C-alpha positions as CSV (number, residue, x, y, z in Angstrom):
1,M,-10.1,-2.0,7.3
2,R,-8.9,-0.2,4.3
3,R,-5.2,0.8,4.5
4,V,-3.2,2.9,2.0
5,V,0.7,3.0,2.1
6,F,1.6,6.4,0.9
7,N,4.9,8.3,0.2
8,Q,5.7,10.7,-2.6
9,K,9.4,9.7,-2.4
10,G,10.5,6.7,-4.4
11,G,12.8,4.0,-3.0
12,V,11.5,4.0,0.5
13,G,10.2,0.4,0.4
14,K,6.5,1.3,-0.1
15,S,5.6,-1.7,-2.2
16,T,7.7,-4.1,-0.1
17,I,5.9,-2.9,3.0
18,T,2.5,-3.2,1.5
19,V,3.0,-6.7,0.1
20,N,4.6,-8.0,3.3
21,L,2.0,-6.6,5.7
22,A,-0.8,-7.9,3.4
23,A,0.9,-11.3,3.4
24,A,1.2,-11.2,7.2
25,A,-2.6,-10.5,7.4
26,A,-3.4,-13.4,5.0
27,K,-1.2,-15.7,7.0
28,A,-3.0,-14.7,10.1
29,G,-6.2,-16.0,8.5
30,R,-7.6,-12.7,7.3
31,K,-9.2,-12.5,3.8
32,V,-7.1,-9.9,2.1
33,L,-7.3,-7.8,-1.1
34,L,-4.2,-5.9,-2.3
35,L,-4.8,-3.2,-4.9
36,D,-1.7,-2.1,-6.9
37,L,-2.3,1.4,-8.2
38,D,1.3,2.1,-9.2
39,P,1.8,1.8,-13.0
40,Q,5.3,0.3,-12.3
41,G,3.6,-2.7,-10.9
42,N,6.2,-3.7,-8.3
43,A,3.7,-5.1,-5.8
44,S,2.0,-7.1,-8.6
45,H,5.3,-8.6,-9.8
46,Y,6.3,-9.3,-6.2
47,L,3.2,-11.3,-5.5
48,T,2.9,-13.1,-8.9
49,G,6.5,-13.4,-10.1
50,S,5.2,-12.8,-13.6
51,S,5.8,-10.0,-16.0
52,T,2.6,-10.9,-17.8
53,V,-0.2,-8.7,-16.6
54,P,-3.4,-10.7,-15.9
55,E,-6.7,-9.7,-17.6
56,A,-8.1,-8.9,-14.2
57,N,-6.2,-5.6,-13.5
58,A,-6.6,-2.1,-12.3
59,A,-6.4,-0.5,-15.7
60,S,-9.4,-2.5,-16.9
61,F,-11.2,-1.5,-13.7
62,F,-10.6,2.2,-14.3
63,N,-11.2,2.0,-18.0
64,Q,-14.7,0.7,-17.4
65,M,-15.4,4.0,-15.6
66,L,-14.7,5.8,-18.8
67,N,-16.8,3.5,-21.0
68,I,-20.2,3.1,-19.5
69,S,-22.0,-0.1,-20.7
70,L,-25.2,-1.9,-20.0
71,F,-23.1,-5.0,-19.3
72,E,-20.6,-3.6,-16.7
73,K,-18.4,-6.1,-14.9
74,Q,-18.5,-6.3,-11.2
75,A,-15.5,-5.2,-9.1
76,Q,-14.7,-8.9,-8.3
77,D,-14.1,-9.5,-12.1
78,F,-10.9,-7.4,-11.9
79,I,-9.5,-9.3,-8.9
80,A,-7.7,-12.6,-9.0
81,P,-6.4,-15.0,-6.3
82,T,-2.7,-15.3,-5.7
83,R,-0.9,-18.5,-5.0
84,H,-1.1,-17.6,-1.3
85,D,-4.2,-18.6,0.7
86,N,-6.5,-15.7,1.6
87,L,-4.6,-13.2,-0.5
88,H,-6.2,-11.6,-3.6
89,L,-4.8,-9.1,-6.0
90,M,-6.1,-6.3,-8.3
91,A,-2.9,-6.1,-10.4
92,S,-1.3,-3.0,-11.8
93,H,-1.0,-2.3,-15.6
94,P,1.2,0.2,-17.5
95,E,-1.9,1.6,-19.1
96,L,-2.8,3.3,-15.7
97,S,-0.4,6.1,-16.7
98,E,-2.3,6.8,-19.9
99,L,-5.7,6.7,-18.2
100,M,-4.9,9.1,-15.4
101,V,-5.5,12.4,-17.4
102,K,-8.9,11.1,-18.7
103,L,-10.0,10.0,-15.2
104,E,-9.1,13.4,-13.7
105,A,-11.0,15.2,-16.5
106,R,-14.1,13.1,-15.8
107,Y,-13.9,13.6,-12.0
108,K,-13.7,9.9,-11.2
109,M,-11.7,10.4,-8.0
110,F,-14.5,9.1,-5.7
111,K,-15.2,6.0,-7.7
112,L,-12.6,3.9,-5.9
113,R,-14.1,4.6,-2.5
114,E,-17.5,3.5,-3.8
115,T,-16.1,0.3,-5.0
116,L,-14.1,-0.5,-1.8
117,L,-17.1,0.2,0.3
118,Q,-18.9,-2.5,-1.7
119,L,-15.9,-4.9,-1.5
120,Q,-15.4,-4.5,2.2
121,H,-18.1,-7.1,2.7
122,S,-16.0,-9.6,0.8
123,Y,-12.7,-9.0,2.5
124,D,-11.5,-8.5,6.0
125,E,-8.7,-6.1,5.0
126,I,-7.9,-4.1,1.9
127,W,-4.4,-2.8,1.3
128,I,-3.5,-0.2,-1.4
129,D,-0.1,0.4,-2.9
130,T,0.2,3.8,-4.5
131,P,2.6,5.6,-6.9
132,P,5.4,7.7,-5.5
133,A,3.6,10.9,-6.4
134,L,0.5,12.8,-5.2
135,N,-1.6,12.1,-8.3
136,F,-5.1,10.9,-9.2
137,Y,-4.4,7.3,-8.0
138,T,-2.9,8.4,-4.7
139,R,-5.6,10.9,-4.0
140,S,-8.3,8.3,-4.9
141,A,-6.6,5.8,-2.5
142,L,-6.5,8.4,0.3
143,I,-10.1,9.2,-0.2
144,A,-11.0,5.5,-0.2
145,A,-9.0,4.4,2.8
146,N,-9.6,4.8,6.5
147,R,-6.0,4.3,7.6
148,C,-2.7,5.6,6.2
149,L,0.8,4.2,6.7
150,I,3.9,6.3,5.8
151,P,7.2,4.5,5.1
152,F,10.3,6.3,6.4
153,D,13.8,5.1,5.4
154,C,15.9,7.2,7.8
155,D,17.5,9.7,5.5
156,T,17.5,13.5,5.5
157,F,15.3,13.7,2.4
158,S,12.7,11.5,3.9
159,R,12.6,13.6,7.0
160,Q,12.2,16.8,4.9
161,A,9.4,15.2,2.9
162,L,7.5,13.9,6.0
163,L,5.8,17.1,6.9
164,G,4.6,17.6,3.4
165,L,3.1,14.0,3.4
166,L,1.3,14.7,6.7
167,D,-0.1,18.0,5.3
168,S,-1.3,16.2,2.1
169,A,-3.1,13.5,4.1
170,A,-4.6,16.2,6.4
171,E,-5.9,18.1,3.4
172,I,-7.6,15.0,2.0
173,R,-9.1,14.3,5.4
174,A,-10.4,17.9,5.8
175,D,-11.8,18.1,2.2
176,H,-12.9,14.6,1.3
177,N,-12.5,11.9,3.8
178,P,-13.0,12.7,7.5
179,E,-12.6,8.9,8.3
180,L,-8.9,9.0,7.2
181,Q,-6.4,8.6,10.0
182,I,-2.6,8.5,10.0
183,E,-2.0,5.1,11.6
184,G,1.7,5.6,11.8
185,I,5.2,5.9,10.4
186,V,6.8,2.6,9.4
187,V,10.6,2.9,9.9
188,N,12.3,0.9,7.1
189,Q,15.9,-0.2,6.5
190,F,16.6,0.5,10.2
191,Q,20.2,0.0,11.5
192,P,20.2,0.1,15.3
193,R,24.0,0.4,15.5
194,A,24.2,3.4,13.3
195,S,23.8,6.8,15.0
196,L,22.0,8.6,12.3
197,P,18.9,6.3,12.0
198,V,18.6,6.1,15.8
199,R,18.8,9.8,16.2
200,M,16.3,10.5,13.3
201,V,13.7,8.1,14.7
202,Q,14.1,9.6,18.2
203,E,13.5,13.1,16.7
204,L,10.3,11.8,15.1
205,R,9.1,10.5,18.5
206,D,10.1,13.7,20.2
207,A,8.1,15.7,17.7
208,G,5.1,13.6,18.6
209,H,4.8,11.7,15.3
210,P,3.3,8.2,15.6
211,V,6.3,5.9,15.0
212,L,5.2,2.3,14.8
213,Q,6.9,-0.6,16.4
214,P,9.0,-2.6,15.6
215,P,11.2,-0.8,13.0
216,L,12.0,-3.0,10.0
217,S,15.6,-4.1,9.8
218,A,17.9,-3.6,6.8
219,S,18.5,-7.1,5.4
220,V,19.8,-8.6,2.1
221,K,17.2,-11.3,2.6
222,I,14.6,-9.0,1.2
223,R,16.4,-9.1,-2.2
224,E,15.9,-12.9,-2.2
225,S,12.2,-12.3,-1.2
226,H,11.8,-10.0,-4.3
227,E,13.7,-12.4,-6.6
228,R,11.6,-15.4,-5.6
229,S,8.4,-13.4,-5.4
230,L,7.7,-14.7,-1.9
231,P,6.9,-12.3,0.9
232,M,9.1,-12.8,3.9
233,V,6.5,-14.5,6.1
234,F,6.3,-17.3,3.4
235,L,9.9,-17.3,2.4
236,D,11.5,-17.6,5.8
237,P,9.1,-17.2,8.7
238,R,11.8,-17.5,11.3
239,H,14.0,-14.7,9.8
240,K,14.3,-11.6,11.9
241,L,12.7,-9.4,9.2
242,A,9.8,-11.8,8.7
243,Q,9.1,-11.7,12.4
244,E,9.3,-7.9,12.4
245,F,6.7,-7.8,9.7
246,S,4.5,-10.2,11.6
247,Q,4.8,-8.2,14.8
248,L,4.2,-4.9,13.1
249,Y,1.0,-6.4,11.5
250,A,-0.1,-7.8,14.9
251,N,0.4,-4.4,16.5
252,L,-1.7,-2.8,13.8
253,A,-4.4,-5.4,14.1
254,Q,-4.9,-4.4,17.8
255,H,-6.0,-0.9,16.8
């Protein structure tokens, strides 16, 4: 299973959702690879707790595509284990921003899919975190994945952007990747006692959009999770939000 978490809007919890669902998969005994394609590197820092970028990183992986050599490294050479059992990482690097124009000019958008098809024999699940933009890395991820999750944070701007996101994914599916499916919308920062989030989520359901269960609660505990670089399922498995991540992953795993 190759999943991409995709939203062009920043601040919707995309990296947090990717890391915590990948961690829930690893805790469930699945061998998991997380690819961080966002130059900001939030998912990488979340998992490693370090501002030092490891030598095994996504920029080195993409750079190799531009510099063909007789002694090419294998994809596994750009991947490192994390401190969590079953969870591996291809870390982000700031150089990803500089490489993007060169990669686009050389038509390298399908290379990630080729690599992940090779790696799927080494991992049970591959999770991809993407930049908050529809750029080379996001398109590469959508072409490489077979499932797409869309975070939704219950505000008017997210609702306005949702149709555009669905159209973008549909265009990628039609032109490049017929295997791609919208697995569902992940409701984040949900407040069940506030009327606006409840109404907005119901409107999504009424419109026939695939809203996943359960929604993820708003909680200050996630800040501690970020600060300590521990996904919720490892930081406090009994916390409500940790249980929601675990249940959401379990529901996805049934598909």
